[in-house]
Each structure stands twice: as structure tokens, then as C-alpha cells.
Coordinates of C-alpha atoms and ligand atoms in Angstrom, one line a residue:
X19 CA 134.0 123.7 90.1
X20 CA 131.6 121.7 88.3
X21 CA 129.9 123.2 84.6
X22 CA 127.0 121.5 85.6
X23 CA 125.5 119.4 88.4
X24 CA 122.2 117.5 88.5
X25 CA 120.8 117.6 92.2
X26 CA 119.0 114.9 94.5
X27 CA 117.9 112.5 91.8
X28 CA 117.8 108.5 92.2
X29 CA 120.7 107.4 90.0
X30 CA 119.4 104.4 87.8
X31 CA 123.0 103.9 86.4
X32 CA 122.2 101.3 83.8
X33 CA 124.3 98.2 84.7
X34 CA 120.6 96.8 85.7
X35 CA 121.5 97.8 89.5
X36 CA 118.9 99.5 91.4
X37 CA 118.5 103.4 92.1
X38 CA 120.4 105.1 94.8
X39 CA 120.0 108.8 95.9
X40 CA 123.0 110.9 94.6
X41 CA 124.0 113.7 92.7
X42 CA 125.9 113.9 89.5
X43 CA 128.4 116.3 88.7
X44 CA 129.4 117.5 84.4
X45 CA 132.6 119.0 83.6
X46 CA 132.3 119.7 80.0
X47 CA 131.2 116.3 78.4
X48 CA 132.3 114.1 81.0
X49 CA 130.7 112.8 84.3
X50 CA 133.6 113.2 86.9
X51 CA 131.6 112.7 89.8
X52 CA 128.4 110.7 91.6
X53 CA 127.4 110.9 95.1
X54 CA 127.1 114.0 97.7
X55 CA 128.4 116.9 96.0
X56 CA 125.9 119.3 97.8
X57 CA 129.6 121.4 98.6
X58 CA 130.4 121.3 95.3
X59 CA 129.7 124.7 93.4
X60 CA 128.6 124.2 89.5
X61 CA 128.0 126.8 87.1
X62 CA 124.5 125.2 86.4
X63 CA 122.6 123.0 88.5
X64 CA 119.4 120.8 87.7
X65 CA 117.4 119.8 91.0
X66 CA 116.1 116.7 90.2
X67 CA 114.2 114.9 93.9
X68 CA 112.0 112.8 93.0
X69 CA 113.3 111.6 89.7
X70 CA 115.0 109.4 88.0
X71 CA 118.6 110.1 86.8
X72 CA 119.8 107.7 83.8
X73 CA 122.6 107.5 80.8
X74 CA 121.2 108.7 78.1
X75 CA 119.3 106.4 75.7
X76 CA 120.7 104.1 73.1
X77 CA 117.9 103.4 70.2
X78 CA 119.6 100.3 69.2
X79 CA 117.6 100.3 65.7
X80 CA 117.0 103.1 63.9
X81 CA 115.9 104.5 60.5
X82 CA 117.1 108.5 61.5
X83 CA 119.8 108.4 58.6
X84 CA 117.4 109.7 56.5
X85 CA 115.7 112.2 58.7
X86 CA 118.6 113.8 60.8
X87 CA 119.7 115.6 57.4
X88 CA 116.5 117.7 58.3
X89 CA 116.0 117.1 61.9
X90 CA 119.1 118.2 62.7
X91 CA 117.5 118.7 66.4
X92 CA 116.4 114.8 66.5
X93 CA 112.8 116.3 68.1
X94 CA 111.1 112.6 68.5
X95 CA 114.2 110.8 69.7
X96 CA 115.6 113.2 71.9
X97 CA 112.1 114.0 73.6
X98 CA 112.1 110.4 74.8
X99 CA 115.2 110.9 76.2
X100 CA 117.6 109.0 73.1
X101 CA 120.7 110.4 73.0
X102 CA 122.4 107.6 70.5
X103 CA 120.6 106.9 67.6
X104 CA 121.7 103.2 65.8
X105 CA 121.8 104.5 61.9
X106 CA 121.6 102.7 58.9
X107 CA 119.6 99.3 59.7
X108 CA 117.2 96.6 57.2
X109 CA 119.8 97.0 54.6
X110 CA 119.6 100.7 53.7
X111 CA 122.3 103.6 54.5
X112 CA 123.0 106.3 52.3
X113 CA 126.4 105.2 51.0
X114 CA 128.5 104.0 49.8
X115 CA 127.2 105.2 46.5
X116 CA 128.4 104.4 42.9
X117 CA 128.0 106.5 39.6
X118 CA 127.3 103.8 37.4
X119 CA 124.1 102.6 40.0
X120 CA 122.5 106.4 41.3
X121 CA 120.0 106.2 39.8
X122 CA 119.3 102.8 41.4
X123 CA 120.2 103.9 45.0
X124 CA 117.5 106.8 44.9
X125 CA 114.4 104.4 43.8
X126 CA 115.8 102.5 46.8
X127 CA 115.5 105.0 49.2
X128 CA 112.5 105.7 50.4
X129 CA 113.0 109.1 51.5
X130 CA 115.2 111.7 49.8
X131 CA 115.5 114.7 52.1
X132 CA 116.7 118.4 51.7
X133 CA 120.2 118.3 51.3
X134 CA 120.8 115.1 50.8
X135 CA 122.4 115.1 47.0
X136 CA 124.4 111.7 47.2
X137 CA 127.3 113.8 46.6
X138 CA 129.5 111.0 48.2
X139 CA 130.3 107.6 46.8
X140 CA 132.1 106.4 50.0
X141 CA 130.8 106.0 53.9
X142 CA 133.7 108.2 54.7
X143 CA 132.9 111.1 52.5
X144 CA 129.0 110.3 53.3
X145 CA 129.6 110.7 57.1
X146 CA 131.9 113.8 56.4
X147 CA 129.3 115.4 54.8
X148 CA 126.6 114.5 57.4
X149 CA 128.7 115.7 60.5
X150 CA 129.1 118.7 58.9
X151 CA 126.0 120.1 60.3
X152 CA 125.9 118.6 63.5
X153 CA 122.8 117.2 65.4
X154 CA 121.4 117.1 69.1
X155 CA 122.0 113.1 69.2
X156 CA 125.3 110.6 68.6
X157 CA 125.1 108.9 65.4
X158 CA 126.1 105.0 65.0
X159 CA 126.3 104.1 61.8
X160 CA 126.1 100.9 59.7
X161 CA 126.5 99.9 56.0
X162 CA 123.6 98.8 54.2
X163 CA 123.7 95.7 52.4
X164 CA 121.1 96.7 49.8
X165 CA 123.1 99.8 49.3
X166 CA 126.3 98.2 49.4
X167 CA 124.7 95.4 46.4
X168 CA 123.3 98.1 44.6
X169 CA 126.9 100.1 44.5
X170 CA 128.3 97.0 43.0
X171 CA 125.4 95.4 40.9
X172 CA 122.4 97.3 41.1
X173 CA 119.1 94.9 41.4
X174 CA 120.5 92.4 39.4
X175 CA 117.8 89.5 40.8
X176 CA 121.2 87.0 40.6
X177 CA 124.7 85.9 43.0
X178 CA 127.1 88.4 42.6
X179 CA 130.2 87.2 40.2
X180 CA 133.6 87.0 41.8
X181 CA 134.6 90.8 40.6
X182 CA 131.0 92.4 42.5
X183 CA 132.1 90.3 45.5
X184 CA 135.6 91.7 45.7
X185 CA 134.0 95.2 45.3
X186 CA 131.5 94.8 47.8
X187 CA 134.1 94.0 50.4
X188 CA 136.5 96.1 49.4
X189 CA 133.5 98.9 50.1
X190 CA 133.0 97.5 53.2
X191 CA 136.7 97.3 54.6
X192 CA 136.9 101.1 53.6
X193 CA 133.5 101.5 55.3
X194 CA 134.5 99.8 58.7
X195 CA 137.8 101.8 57.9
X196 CA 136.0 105.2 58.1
X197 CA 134.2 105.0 61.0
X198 CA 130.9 102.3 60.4
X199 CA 129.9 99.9 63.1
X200 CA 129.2 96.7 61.0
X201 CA 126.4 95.8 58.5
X202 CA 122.8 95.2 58.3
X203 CA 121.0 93.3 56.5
X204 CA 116.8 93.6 55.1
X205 CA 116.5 89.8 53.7
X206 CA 113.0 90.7 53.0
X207 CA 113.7 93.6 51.2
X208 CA 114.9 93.5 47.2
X209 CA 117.7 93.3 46.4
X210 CA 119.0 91.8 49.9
X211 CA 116.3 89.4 49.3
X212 CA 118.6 88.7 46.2
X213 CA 121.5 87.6 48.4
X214 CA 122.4 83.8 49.5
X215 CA 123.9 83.5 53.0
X216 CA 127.5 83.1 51.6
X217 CA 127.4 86.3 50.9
X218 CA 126.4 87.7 53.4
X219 CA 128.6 85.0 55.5
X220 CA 131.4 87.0 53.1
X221 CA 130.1 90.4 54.3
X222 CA 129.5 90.7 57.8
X223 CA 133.3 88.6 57.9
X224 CA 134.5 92.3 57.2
X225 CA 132.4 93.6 59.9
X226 CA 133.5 91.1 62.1
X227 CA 137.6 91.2 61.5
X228 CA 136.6 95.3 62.0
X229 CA 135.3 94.4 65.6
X230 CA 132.2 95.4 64.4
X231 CA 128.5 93.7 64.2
X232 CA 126.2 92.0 62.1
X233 CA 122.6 93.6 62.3
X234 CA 119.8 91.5 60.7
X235 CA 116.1 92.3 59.6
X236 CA 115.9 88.3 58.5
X237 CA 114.6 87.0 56.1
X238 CA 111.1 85.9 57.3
X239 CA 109.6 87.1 60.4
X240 CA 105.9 84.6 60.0
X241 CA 106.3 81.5 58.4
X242 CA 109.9 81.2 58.0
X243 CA 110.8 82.9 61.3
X244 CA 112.6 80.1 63.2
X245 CA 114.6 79.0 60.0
X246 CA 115.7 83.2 59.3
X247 CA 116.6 82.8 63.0
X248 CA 118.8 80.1 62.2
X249 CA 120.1 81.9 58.9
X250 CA 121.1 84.8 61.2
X251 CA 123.4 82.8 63.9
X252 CA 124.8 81.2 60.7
X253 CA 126.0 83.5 59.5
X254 CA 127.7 84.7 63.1
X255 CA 129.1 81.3 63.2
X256 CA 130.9 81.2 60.0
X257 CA 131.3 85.0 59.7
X258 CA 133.1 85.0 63.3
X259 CA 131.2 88.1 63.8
X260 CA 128.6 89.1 66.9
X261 CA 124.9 88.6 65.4
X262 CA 122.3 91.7 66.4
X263 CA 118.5 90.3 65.2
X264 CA 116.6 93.1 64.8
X265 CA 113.0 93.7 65.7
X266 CA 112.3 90.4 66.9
X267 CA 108.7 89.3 66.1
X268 CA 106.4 86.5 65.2
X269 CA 104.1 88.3 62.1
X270 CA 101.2 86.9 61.4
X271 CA 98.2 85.0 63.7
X272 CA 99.2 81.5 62.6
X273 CA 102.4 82.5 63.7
X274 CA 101.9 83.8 67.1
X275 CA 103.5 82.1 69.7
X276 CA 106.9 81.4 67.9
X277 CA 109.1 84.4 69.2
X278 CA 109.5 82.2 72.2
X279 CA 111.0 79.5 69.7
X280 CA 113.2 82.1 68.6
X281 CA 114.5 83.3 71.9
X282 CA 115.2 79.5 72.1
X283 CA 117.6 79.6 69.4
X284 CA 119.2 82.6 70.1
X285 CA 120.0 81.4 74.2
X286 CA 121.4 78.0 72.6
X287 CA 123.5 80.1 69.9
X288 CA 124.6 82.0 73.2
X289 CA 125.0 78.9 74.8
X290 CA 127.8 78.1 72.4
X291 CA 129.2 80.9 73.0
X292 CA 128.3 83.1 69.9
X293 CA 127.3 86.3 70.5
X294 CA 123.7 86.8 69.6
X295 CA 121.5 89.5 70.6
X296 CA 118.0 91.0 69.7
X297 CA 116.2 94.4 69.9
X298 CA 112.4 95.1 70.1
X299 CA 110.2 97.7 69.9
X300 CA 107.4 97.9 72.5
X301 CA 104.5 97.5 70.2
X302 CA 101.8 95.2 68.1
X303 CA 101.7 96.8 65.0
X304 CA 104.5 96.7 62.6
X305 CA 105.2 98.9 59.8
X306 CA 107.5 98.9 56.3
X307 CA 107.1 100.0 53.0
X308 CA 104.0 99.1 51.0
X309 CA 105.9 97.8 48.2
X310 CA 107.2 95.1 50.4
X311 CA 103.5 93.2 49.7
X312 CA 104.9 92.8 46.4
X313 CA 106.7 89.4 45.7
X314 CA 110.5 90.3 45.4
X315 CA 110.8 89.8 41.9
X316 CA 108.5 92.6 41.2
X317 CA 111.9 94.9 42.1
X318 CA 114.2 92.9 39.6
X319 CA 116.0 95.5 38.3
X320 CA 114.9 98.5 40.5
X321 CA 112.0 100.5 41.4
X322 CA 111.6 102.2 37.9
X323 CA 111.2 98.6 36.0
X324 CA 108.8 97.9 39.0
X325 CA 107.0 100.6 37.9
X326 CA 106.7 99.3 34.5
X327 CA 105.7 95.8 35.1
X328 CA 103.1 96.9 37.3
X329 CA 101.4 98.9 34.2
X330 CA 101.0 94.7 32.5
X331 CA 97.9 93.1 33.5
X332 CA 99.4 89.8 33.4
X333 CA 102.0 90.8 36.0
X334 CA 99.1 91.8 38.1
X335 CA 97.7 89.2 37.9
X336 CA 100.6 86.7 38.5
X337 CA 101.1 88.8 42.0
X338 CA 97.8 88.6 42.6
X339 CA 98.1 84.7 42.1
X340 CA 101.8 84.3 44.6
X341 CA 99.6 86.7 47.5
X342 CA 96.3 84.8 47.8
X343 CA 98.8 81.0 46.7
X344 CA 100.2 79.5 49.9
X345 CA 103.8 80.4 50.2
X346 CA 105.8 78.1 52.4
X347 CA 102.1 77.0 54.3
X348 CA 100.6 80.5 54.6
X349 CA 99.5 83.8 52.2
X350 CA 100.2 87.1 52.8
X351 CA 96.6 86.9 53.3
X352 CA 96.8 84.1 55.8
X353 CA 98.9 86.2 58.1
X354 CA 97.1 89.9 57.9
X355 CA 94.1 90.6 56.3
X356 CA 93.8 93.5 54.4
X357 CA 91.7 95.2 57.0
X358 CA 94.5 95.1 59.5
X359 CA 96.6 97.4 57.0
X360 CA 96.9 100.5 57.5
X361 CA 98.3 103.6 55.0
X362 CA 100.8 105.1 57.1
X363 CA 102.0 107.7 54.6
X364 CA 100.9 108.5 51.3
X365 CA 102.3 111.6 49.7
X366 CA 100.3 111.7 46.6
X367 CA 96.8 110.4 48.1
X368 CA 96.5 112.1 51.4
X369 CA 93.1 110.6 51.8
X370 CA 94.2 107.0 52.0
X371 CA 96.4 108.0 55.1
X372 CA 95.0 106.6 58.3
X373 CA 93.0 104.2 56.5
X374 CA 92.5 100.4 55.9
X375 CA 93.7 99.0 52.8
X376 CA 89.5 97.6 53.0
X377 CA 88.4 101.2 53.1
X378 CA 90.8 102.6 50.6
X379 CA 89.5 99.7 47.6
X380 CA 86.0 99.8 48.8
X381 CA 86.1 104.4 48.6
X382 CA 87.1 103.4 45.1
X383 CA 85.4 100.9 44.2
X384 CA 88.4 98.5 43.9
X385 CA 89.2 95.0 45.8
X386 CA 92.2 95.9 48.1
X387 CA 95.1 94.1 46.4
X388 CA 94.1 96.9 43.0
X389 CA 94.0 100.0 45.8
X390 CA 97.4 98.7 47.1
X391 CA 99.0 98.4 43.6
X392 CA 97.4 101.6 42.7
X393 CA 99.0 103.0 45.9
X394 CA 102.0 101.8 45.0
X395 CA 102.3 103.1 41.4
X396 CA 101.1 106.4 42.7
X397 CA 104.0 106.8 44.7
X398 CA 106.6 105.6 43.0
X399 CA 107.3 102.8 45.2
X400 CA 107.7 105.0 48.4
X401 CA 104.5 105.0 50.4
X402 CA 104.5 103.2 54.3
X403 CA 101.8 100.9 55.6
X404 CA 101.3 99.7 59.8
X405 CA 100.7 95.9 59.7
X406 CA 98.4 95.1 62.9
X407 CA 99.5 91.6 62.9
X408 CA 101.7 91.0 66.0
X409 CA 101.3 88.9 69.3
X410 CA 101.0 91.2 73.1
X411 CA 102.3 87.9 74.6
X412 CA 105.1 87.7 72.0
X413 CA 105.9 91.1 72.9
X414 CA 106.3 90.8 76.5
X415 CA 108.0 87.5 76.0
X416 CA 110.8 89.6 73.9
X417 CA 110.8 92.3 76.1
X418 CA 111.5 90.9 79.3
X419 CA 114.4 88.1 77.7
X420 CA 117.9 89.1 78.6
X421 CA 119.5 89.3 75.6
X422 CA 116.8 91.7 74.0
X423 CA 116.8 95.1 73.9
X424 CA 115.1 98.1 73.0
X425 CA 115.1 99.5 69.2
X426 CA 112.5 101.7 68.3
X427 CA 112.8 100.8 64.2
X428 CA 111.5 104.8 64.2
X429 CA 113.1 108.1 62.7
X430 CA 113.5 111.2 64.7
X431 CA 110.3 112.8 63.2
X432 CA 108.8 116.0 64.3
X433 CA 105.1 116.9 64.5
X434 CA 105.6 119.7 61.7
X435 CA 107.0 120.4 58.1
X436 CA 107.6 117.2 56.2
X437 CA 108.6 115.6 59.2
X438 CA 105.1 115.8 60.3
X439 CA 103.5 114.2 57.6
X440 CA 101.1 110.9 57.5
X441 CA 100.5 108.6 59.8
X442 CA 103.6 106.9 60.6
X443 CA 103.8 104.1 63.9
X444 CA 104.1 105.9 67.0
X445 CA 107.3 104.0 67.8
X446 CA 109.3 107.4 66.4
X447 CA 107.4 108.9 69.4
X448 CA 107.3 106.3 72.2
X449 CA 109.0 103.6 71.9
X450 CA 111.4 104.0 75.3
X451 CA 108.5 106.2 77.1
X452 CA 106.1 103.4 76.6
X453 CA 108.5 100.2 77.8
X454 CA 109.2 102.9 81.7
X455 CA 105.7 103.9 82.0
X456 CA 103.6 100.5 80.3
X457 CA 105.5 98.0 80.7
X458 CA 107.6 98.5 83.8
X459 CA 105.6 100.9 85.8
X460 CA 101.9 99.8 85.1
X461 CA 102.6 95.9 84.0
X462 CA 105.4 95.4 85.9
X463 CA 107.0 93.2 83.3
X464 CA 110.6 94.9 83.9
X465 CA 111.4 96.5 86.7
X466 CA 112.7 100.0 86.1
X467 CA 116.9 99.5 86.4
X468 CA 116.0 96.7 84.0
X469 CA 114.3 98.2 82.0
X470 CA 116.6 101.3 81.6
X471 CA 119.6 98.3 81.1
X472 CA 118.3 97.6 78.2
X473 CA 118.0 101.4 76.6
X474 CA 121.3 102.0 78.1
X475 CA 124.2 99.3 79.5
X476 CA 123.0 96.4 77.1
X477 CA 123.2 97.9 73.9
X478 CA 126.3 99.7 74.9
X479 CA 127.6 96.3 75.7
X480 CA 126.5 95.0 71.9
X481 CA 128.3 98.3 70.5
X482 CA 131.3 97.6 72.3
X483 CA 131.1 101.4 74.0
X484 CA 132.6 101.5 77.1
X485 CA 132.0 105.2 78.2
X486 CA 128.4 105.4 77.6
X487 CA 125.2 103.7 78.2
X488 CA 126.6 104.2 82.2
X489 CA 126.7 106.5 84.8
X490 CA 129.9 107.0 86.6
X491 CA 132.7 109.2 86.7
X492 CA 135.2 109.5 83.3
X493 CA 131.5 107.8 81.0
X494 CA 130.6 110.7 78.8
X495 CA 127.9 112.8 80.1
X496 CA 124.8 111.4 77.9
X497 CA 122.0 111.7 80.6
X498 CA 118.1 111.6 80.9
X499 CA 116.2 112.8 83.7
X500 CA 112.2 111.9 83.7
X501 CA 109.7 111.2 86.5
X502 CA 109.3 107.9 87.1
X503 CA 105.7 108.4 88.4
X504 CA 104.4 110.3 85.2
X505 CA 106.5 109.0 82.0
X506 CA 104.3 107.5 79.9
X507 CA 104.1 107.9 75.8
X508 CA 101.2 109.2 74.5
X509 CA 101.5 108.9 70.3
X510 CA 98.8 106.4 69.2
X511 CA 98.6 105.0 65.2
X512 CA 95.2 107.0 64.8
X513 CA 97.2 110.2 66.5
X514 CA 101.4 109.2 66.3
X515 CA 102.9 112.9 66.1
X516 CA 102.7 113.4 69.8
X517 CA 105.8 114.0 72.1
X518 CA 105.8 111.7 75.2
X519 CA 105.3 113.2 79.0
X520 CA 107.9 112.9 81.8
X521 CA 111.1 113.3 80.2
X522 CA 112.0 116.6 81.9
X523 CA 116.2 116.9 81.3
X524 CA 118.4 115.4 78.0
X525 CA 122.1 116.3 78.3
X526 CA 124.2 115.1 75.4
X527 CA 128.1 115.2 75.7
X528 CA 127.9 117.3 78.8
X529 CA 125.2 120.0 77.2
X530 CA 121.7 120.2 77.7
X531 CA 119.3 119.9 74.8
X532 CA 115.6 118.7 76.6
X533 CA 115.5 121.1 79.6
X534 CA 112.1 121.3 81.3
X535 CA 110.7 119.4 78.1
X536 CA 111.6 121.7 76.2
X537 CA 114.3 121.5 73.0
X538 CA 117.4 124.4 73.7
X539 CA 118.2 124.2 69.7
X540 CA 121.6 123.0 71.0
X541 CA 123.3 120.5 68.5
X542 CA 125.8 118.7 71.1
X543 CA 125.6 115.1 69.2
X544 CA 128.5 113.5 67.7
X545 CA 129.3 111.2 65.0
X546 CA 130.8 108.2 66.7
X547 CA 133.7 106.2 66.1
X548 CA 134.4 102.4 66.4
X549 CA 136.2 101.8 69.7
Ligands
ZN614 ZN1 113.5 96.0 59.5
CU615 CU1 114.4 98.6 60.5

């Protein structure tokens, strides 16, 4: 007797092999059987001809640490059939924490939600606290490097001394001791900006001896792409530790073109035999903080002396002078004009939400760079912009490579509440919709196993997961059923709070929580632990 049993589906079992007819049997939250079972009984049963049976999503990069605390159902994730949700990428996670440095770690954060009262200082009482809730999706979780800096030196704009090393990876053995998957890195963000590769080198060792990974935002995605590309397998070389790059992109016109250079590097790092990896999100636009136009000095010491320097005309005008100079061949203003920046979220000044950064100076009567840092000021460093300054061929070069996979950079949002606010990229809404139904159905870039490997088997491969991101009998039953005919995303950067179409089913350790599109309110995730 099975508990549940999905009926008549094609079985896309994401090892990249194509579909086959079958059914799939669930006792409690394993799979324990795949083929004909039409004389076995179940307690439940799903018919499912004409669709498309898959393991659950893996979003291989996401932001949802934040958001779960009040999203506890994951509605944006799990509608697009994610089941595992990545946590804790570019730097930030909510721990470890340190008393002396609090007040540092919440300007860094750029999103405090209800109930989260950094009541922890480390990952281990952090995760304790988060599981104790629950949440419809598995939870990976990494250890910032800018929160891990800032627990040992704050945003001191400097190398850490021998002592801040020591307690940085002392944090980070206890981390990987209590359950984290490896480190990330924002090299574009203060105060991982602040970092040399030594220590990061020193770092991700930790993660590395742990058997976990090294996830990198590096640290330049125009300009400086191919030499951050070469940073990042650096650091997998002498850190003897597996290299994830995440959100793989050329920024910037001048730039387009060069993610192919980059794939380059990466296939002869793997060609060595390191361990190198990407992920990508299916889309042109990207999007970040808006305090990230500021030069990284600007942060020296954390967001409240940010605050204060901005209020100094002189400052102003010196970051006026390092945006419009030529840095490393190009501007800021060389790569994106401020017409292809877009306010994402804006607490504080609804009305610039959805809007250029053009339109928001010229409604005020201010250039753009004076709106941004206005912005910026306003909202105490936390406001989002979309850059529209990526390359469609880029894009489809990155998501049809081998070694790429797909991260949605996104947060389980919800189209209510606070998790309904702004403007934010659609990629918390579509991201894996859009690479089934636009890219493999209508372009045909991927063809559908391959494109489901690399939401399911490949990034279980780079998490070392054995039991999930497959479909057989003993893998955990994390499954998605959608219609292969009609799955398509439908959240747009003028309208991104829109669930997709076509994922009908999401069962998460053997319980359903997306039946007939439709969320149950059941909370089957779990927190996952290191293999
Ligand atoms: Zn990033
Ligand atoms: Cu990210």
C-alpha cells in the first residue's frame, strides 16, 4: 500500500535522460517505486497523463533567508515548482552574529523581517531558531562572508589582523560543524569588497576540508569579468575546495559578448580537473541594492557612517567624480545609463517604484546621480534597483553550457503583505517556469530532460545530495508535476508579482503542498544537512 501515487505521467527523472511513461509511487517521504503500479492501491493518487513528472526543483542561488522567516509557505518558489531553496548567497546570511558588531550586521541586511531578532550569534543557534517554524521548501544554507567579516571586524575598509582571521575561521569550522554547506562570497559588495583573495583562499579552505563549497558573486561582472573569473577558480585551486560562480553574466554593452570568455575559463579550470560550476538566471535585467552604485568606500565603516558622508557635499561630489571617471576602461555610466535603471523597491518613496532613475531626477528636478543618492539616503541604504544591461546571446550561451545551472538570485516573495511590495525582478516568480516554457519549449535552446537536469540532477550533483534532485526508488520524494504544453512564467518587471501557469502538483518530502495550483498551507520542508 502506497500513501500516495502519481498516475500516467512521463517521468523526466533529471539525470538529463529523456521521459518515459510511468507511475510513481510515495510512501511517506520516500519514492519506493517507478513504473506500472496501476495494481498498486495508494491512499492518494494524482492522475497525471499528459504531463510531465520531475524531482522537485533545486534553486541553486537564492536570497529566501531573509524572506522564509515570513513566507513560511515559500509562495513564489514553490509555485514554480522549487522545492530546495540555496540560502545564504553574495556574502549575506543571518549569522553568525557577534555582540560587539549588531548593530553593523542590521545596516548590512537589507531586509529585517518579523521575527527575525538576531537572537543568535552562531549558524547553529541561527538555523535552530529558523527550523523552528518550519517551511513548505528544504533549506541549504551557506555562511556569508560579509556577515562572517562583519562578526569579526565590522566594516573595517582594511586586511583582517592575524587574531580576526583566526576568528573568522574558527566561525566557520563551527558553521560547517552545524549544518552549513560552504561559503559565499559578494566581492562587489562592502565589506567583501574589503577582502584580498588570501582570505578568502583561507575561508572557503574551511568549507572545503568540510566537503562543502565555495559560492561566489565575483568581484566584477563588466569590465573585470574574465579577471573575477580567474579570482574565483583561484581561489578553488589553492583553497582545495569546489568553486560555484554565481549568476554568471557579462554587465554592461561594452561588455557583451564575454560570458563566452568566461565559460572558457571555467571548461579549462574543469579541464584541470577542479571543480568549477556556474548558475544563471534566465533573464536580461539584473538587479542589487541601489547602494551598490556607490564606490565601496562610501560603506567604510557601515551603513550609518554611509549615511553621514553622504550629507558632505564634497563626498558627493568625489562619487560623482569615480562614476562618470573611467574605472578600469569604462564608467558606471559606460556600462548602463541611467535610463536603463530601474527602482525596484522603495519603501519610503513609493512613487519612484517602477521608474527610471531619468524619470525619478527629472519629476524632481534633479540630474539622476542626486535622485539616486537622495534615494539612497531616504532609505537608509536599503532600497533595490533592476539594471537592464545584460546580453540575450550571453544568456543563452550560459544557459545551454554544461556546467551551468539554474539559480533564480530571487526570494520566495508573495503577491501580498510586505512580501508584495515594489517592483522587484520577476526572477522570484519565474525564473524555472521561464527556462521549460521560453527557452526549451518555444526556443528550443534546451531540450526539456536537459533542461529539468539542470533545476534538478546538476545542482544536486554540486551539493553533493545524493537522494534528491532524482527520481527513483529510496531518492526522497521532492516532486513537480506541470504541463509541458502550457508552463510558461508570466511575472514581467512592469508587473513581477504574478504566479507562473502549468505547475499543477509540488510534493515536498512525500507531502503535497502545490495541488491543482493551489498552496495546501502544508509546511513539509526541512532544513538540510551536509551529507
Ligand atoms: Zn549576487
Ligand atoms: Cu545573489
Amino acid at each position: 500500500m502506497l500513501d500516495l501515487k502519481l498516475e500516467g505521467a512521463s517521468v523526466v527523472d533529471g539525470t538529463g535522460a529523456p521521459g518515459s511513461r510511468a507511475d510513481v509511487g510515495i510512501r511517506a517521504d520516500v519514492i519506493v517505486a517507478v513504473g506500472d503500479l496501476s495494481r498498486e492501491t495508494a491512499g492518494s493518487t494524482l492522475r497525471a497523463a499528459g504531463r510531465v513528472v520531475a524531482p522537485g526543483f533545486i534553486d541553486m542561488h537564492s536570497h529566501s533567508d531573509w524572506r522564509l522567516w515570513e513566507n513560511r509557505r515559500a509562495e513564489s518558489k514553490i509555485r514554480q515548482g522549487v522545492t530546495t531553496e540555496v540560502v545564504g548567497n553574495c556574502g549575506f546570511s543571518p549569522a553568525p552574529a557577534s555582540p560587539e558588531f549588531l548593530q553593523e550586521l542590521r545596516g548590512f541586511a537589507l531586509y529585517v523581517p518579523k521575527g527575525m531578532d538576531f537572537q543568535w550569534q552562531s549558524v547553529g543557534e541561527y538555523l535552530k531558531a529558523f527550523d523552528a517554524e518550519g517551511t513548505a521548501v528544504n533549506v541549504v544554507q551557506l555562511v556569508g562572508h560579509g556577515t562572517l567579516r562583519i562578526a569579526a571586524m565590522g566594516f573595517a575598509r582594511r586586511a583582517p589582523d592575524r587574531k580576526e582571521l583566526g576568528r573568522m575561521q574558527r566561525l566557520m569550522t563551527d558553521a560547517m560543524e552545524d549544518g552549513a554547506w560552504g561559503l559565499s562570497t559578494g566581492l562587489i559588495y562592502a565589506p567583501g569588497s574589503y577582502a584580498a583573495t588570501e582570505e578568502i583562499v583561507d575561508l572557503a579552505r574551511v568549507a572545503g576540508r568540510h566537503r562543502g563549497f565555495y559560492a561566489s558573486h565575483i568581484r566584477g561582472e563588466g569590465a573585470t569579468l574574465l579577471d573575477a573569473v580567474r579570482e574565483a577558480i583561484r581561489v578553488g585551486r589553492e583553497g582545495d575546495v569546489a568553486v560555484q560562480v554565481s549568476h554568471i553574466k557579462a554587465a554592461g554593452r561594452p561588455n557583451w559578448g564575454r560570458v563566452a570568455d568566461a565559460l572558457a575559463l571555467i571548461d579549462g579550470a574543469r579541464g584541470e580537473g577542479l571543480d568549477v560550476m556556474a548558475d544563471v538566471y534566465p533573464y536580461t535585467a539584473s538587479s542589487t541594492t541601489l547602494r551598490t552604485l556607490l564606490p565601496d568606500w562610501a560603506l567604510e565603516d557601515g551603513v550609518e557612517a554611509m549615511l553621514e558622508r553622504l550629507g558632505k557635499p564634497e563626498v558627493r561630489e568625489r562619487i560623482r567624480r569615480e562614476l562618470e571617471a573611467p574605472v578600469t576602461g569604462q564608467s558606471l555610466l559606460d556600462r548602463v545609463g541611467w535610463e536603463n535603471i530601474m527602482i525596484a523597491y522603495c519603501a519610503r518613496r513609493k512613487d519612484a517604484e517602477g521608474k527610471r532613475l531619468s524619470e525619478v531626477g527629472a519629476a524632481r528636478g534633479l540630474d539622476p546621480l542626486e535622485a539616486a543618492l537622495e534615494l539612497i539616503v531616504d532609505e537608509a541604504g536599503k532600497g533595490y534597483m533592476i539594471l537592464f544591461q545584460l546580453d540575450e546571446t550571453d544568456l543563452r550561451r550560459a544557459l545551454a553550457h554544461p556546467a551551468v545551472m539554474i539559480g533564480s538570485d530571487g526570494s520566495s516573495l508573495a503577491p501580498y503583505g510586505a512580501l508584495g511590495m515594489g517592483k522587484p525582478h520577476p526572477r522570484s516568480y519565474g525564473t524555472f517556469p521561464r527556462v521549460l516554457g521560453e527557452y526549451a519549449r518555444e526556443q528550443r535552446l534546451l531540450g526539456l530532460p536537459e533542461a529539468v537536469h539542470k533545476m534538478t540532477g546538476l545542482p544536486a550533483r554540486r551539493l553533493g545530495l545524493r537522494d534528491r534532485g532524482v527520481i527513483r526508488a529510496g531518492a526522497k520524494a521532492d516532486l513537480v508535476v506541470f504541463d509541458p504544453k502550457r508552463v510558461a512564467d508570466l511575472a514581467t518587471y512592469e508587473e513581477p508579482h504574478e504566479y507562473p501557469v502549468g505547475i499543477e502538483h509540488v510534493i515536498v518530502n512525500g507531502r503535497i503542498v502545490i495541488k491543482d495550483a493551489e498552496h495546501t498551507g502544508s509546511l513539509p520542508g526541512k532544513l538540510l544537512t551536509p551529507p
